[in-house]
Short mmCIF file of C-alpha atoms in Angstrom, two decimals:
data_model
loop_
_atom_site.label_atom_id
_atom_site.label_comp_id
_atom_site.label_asym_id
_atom_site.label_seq_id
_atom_site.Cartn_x
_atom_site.Cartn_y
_atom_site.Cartn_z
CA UNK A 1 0.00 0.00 0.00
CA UNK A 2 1.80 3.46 -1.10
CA UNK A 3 -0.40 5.62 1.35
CA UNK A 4 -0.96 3.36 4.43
CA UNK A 5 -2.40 4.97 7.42
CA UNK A 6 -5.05 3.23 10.27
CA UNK A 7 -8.21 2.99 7.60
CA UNK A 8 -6.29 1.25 4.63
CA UNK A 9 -4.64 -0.96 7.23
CA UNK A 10 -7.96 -1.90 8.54
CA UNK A 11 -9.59 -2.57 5.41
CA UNK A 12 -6.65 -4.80 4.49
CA UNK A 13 -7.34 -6.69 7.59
CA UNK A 14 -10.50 -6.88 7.28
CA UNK A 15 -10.59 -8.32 3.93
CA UNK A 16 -7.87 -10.90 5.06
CA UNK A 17 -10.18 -12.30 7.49
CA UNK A 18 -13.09 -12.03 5.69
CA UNK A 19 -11.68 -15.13 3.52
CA UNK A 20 -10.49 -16.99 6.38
CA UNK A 21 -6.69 -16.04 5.76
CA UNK A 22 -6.14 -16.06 9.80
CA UNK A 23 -1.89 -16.44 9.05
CA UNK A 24 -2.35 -13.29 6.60
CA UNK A 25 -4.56 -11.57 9.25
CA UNK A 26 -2.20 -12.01 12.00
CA UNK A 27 0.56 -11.23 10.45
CA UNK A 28 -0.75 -8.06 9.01
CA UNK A 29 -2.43 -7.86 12.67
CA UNK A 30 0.86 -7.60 13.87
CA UNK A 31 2.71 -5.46 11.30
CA UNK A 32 -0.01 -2.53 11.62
CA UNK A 33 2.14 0.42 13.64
CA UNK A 34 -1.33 1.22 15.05
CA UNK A 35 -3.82 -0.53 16.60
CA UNK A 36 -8.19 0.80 17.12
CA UNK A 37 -11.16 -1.48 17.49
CA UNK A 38 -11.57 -1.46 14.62
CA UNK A 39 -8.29 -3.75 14.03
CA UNK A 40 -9.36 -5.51 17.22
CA UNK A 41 -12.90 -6.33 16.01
CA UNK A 42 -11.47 -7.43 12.80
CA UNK A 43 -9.31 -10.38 14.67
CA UNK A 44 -11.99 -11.50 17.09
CA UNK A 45 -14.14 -11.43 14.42
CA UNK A 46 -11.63 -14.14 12.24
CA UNK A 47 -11.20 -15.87 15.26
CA UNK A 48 -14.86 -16.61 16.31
CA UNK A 49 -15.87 -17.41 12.50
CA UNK A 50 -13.70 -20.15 12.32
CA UNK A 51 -14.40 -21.53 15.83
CA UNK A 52 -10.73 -20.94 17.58
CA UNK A 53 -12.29 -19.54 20.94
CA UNK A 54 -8.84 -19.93 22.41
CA UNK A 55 -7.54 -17.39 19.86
CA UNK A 56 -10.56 -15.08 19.95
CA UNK A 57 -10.18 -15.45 23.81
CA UNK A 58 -5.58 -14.45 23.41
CA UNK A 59 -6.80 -11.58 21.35
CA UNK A 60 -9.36 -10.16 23.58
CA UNK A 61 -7.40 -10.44 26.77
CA UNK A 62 -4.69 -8.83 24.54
CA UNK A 63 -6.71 -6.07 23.69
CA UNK A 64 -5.42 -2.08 24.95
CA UNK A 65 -8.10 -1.96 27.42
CA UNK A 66 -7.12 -4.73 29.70
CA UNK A 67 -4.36 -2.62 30.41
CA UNK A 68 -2.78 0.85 29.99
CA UNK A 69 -4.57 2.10 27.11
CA UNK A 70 -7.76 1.92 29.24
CA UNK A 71 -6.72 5.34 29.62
CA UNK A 72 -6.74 6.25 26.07
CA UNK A 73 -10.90 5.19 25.09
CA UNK A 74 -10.13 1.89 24.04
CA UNK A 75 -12.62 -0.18 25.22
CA UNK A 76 -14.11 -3.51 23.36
CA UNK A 77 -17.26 -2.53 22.05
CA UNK A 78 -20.37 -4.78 21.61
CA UNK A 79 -19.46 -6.61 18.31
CA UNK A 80 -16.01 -7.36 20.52
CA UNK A 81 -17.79 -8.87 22.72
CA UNK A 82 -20.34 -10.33 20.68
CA UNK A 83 -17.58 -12.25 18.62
CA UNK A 84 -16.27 -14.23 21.88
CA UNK A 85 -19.13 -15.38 22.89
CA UNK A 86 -19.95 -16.87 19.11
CA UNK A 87 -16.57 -18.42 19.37
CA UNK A 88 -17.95 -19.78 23.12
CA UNK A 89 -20.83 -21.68 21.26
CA UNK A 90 -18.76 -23.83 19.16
CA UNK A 91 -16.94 -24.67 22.28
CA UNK A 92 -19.76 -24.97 24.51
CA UNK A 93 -17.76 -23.08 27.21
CA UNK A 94 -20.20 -21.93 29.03
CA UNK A 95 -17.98 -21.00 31.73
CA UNK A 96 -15.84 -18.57 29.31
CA UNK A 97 -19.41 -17.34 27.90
CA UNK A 98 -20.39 -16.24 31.12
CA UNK A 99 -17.17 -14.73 31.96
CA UNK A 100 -17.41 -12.57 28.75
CA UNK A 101 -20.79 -11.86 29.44
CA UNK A 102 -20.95 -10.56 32.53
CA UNK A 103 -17.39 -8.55 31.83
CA UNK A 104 -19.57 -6.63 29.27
CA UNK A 105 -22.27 -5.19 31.54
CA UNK A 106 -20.79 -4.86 34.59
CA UNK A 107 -16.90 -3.99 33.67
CA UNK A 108 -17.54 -2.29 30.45
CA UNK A 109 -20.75 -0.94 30.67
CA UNK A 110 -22.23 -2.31 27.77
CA UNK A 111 -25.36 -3.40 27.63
CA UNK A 112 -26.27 -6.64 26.12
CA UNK A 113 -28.24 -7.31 23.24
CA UNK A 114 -30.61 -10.33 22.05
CA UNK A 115 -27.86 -11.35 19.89
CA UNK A 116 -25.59 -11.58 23.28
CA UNK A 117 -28.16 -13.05 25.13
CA UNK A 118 -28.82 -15.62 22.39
CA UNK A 119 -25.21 -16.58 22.03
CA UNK A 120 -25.04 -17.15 26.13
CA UNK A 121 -28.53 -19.42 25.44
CA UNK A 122 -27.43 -21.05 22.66
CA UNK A 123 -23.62 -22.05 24.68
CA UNK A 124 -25.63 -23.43 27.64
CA UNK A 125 -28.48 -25.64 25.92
CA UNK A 126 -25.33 -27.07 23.87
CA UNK A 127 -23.49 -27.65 27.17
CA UNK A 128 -26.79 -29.49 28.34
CA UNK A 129 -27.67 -26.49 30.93
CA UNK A 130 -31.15 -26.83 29.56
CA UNK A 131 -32.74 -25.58 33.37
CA UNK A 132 -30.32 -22.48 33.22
CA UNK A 133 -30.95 -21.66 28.96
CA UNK A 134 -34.42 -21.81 29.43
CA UNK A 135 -34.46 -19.15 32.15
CA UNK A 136 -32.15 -16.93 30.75
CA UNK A 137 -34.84 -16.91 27.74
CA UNK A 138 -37.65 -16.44 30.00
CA UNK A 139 -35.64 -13.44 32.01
CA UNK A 140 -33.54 -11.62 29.37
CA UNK A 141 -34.97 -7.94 29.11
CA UNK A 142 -36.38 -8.57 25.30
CA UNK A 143 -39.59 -10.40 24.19
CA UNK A 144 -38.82 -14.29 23.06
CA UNK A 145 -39.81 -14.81 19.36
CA UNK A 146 -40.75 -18.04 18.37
CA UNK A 147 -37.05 -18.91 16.88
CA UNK A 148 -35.71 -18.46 20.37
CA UNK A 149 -37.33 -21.67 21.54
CA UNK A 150 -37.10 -23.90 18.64
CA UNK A 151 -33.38 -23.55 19.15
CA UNK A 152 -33.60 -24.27 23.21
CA UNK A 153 -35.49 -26.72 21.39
CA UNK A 154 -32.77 -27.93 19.07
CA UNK A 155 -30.86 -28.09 22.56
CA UNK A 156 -33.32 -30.56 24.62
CA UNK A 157 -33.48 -32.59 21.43
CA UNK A 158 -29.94 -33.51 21.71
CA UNK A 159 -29.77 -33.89 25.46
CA UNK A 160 -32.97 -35.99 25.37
CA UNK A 161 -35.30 -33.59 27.64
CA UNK A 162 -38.61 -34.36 26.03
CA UNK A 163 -40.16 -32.43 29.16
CA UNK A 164 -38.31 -29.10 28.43
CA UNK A 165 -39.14 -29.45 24.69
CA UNK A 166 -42.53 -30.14 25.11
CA UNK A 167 -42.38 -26.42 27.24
CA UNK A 168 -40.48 -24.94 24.66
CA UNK A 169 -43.06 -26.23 21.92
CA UNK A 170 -46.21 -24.59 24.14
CA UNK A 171 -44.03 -21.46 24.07
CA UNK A 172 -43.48 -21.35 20.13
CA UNK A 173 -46.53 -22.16 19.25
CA UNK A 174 -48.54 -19.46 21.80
CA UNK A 175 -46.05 -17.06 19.61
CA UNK A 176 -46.38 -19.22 16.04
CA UNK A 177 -49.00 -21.33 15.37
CA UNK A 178 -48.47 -22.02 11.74
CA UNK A 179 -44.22 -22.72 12.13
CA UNK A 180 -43.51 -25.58 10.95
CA UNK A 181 -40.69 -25.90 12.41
CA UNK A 182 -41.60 -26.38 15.70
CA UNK A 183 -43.70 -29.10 14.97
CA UNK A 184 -41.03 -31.36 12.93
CA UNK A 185 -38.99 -30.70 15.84
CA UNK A 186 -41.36 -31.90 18.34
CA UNK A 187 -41.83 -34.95 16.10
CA UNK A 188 -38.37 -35.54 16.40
CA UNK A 189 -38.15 -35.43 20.26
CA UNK A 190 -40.46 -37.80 20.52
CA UNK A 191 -39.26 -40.19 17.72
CA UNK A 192 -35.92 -40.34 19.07
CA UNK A 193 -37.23 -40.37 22.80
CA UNK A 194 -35.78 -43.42 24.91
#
């Protein structure tokens, strides 16, 4: 790049990881003589889309504001935040998911949205935390659609809690009547039920 300042650096980045190229993005990652969240973002972001939590996590605990540059407005914003706790799905940590979570609202401020609250759902049904999922959906500070139970469906499904996806089925259908999915779903519970 003949002109290269923070913008043409982070588009660069971006792009890398965009296409998967994590070696390319890291090594451009750490090449760039300046870093914003932007940069940051970009590397969670490659990180979490191809399901290396333990990088994702090494980035974000590298990140300025878990340190000195606190001091200069970094801070991880939501999509930061939002791409470690994607990564904590496919890794069904639900202990790292929480960790992340709560970090967000009560160190950083932030406040979390459904997205955030789905990925926390989402980690625990697929760690077999069905009681704790189902809460959360029940408690978080936004209305459940219909799509948020057929996946804490999906969840009971493969832990074999017909009870809990016979609730989650009521609770779909009250918001869905005609989703289809819900039903083929509740089929399969009780096809594959022991």
């Amino acid at each position: 790049m003949p002109c290269r300042n923070l913008v043409s650096w982070n588009a660069k980045l971006t792009a890398h990881a965009k296409r998967g190229h994590l070696e390319e993005s890291k090594a451009l990652f750490d090449r760039m003589p300046e870093r914003d969240v932007v940069s940051w973002t970009a590397m969670l972001s490659a990180y979490s889309q191809n399901h290396n939590l333990s990088k994702s996590k090494q980035i974000f605990d590298d990140m300025p504001c878990r340190n000195l540059m606190r001091n200069e407005g970094f801070s991880p914003d939501e999509a930061a935040f939002t791409c470690v706790l994607l990564s904590c799905i496919h890794k069904g940590n639900v202990k790292i998911a929480h960790s992340f979570f709560y970090s967000m609202i009560f160190d950083h401020g932030l406040s979390a949205s459904k997205q955030q609250f789905g990925c926390v759902i989402d980690t625990l049904g697929r760690a077999g935390h069905l009681w704790p999922a189902e809460d959360l959906i029940r408690q978080m500070p936004f209305e459940p659609i219909a799509k948020d139970w057929i996946c804490f469906m999906g969840a009971c499904n493969n832990h074999k809690n017909v009870d809990a996806a016979a609730r989650a089925a009521q609770c779909a259908l009250d918001l869905d009547r005609k989703g289809a999915a819900t039903y083929v779903l509740l089929r399969n519970v009780y096809c594959e039920k022991p």
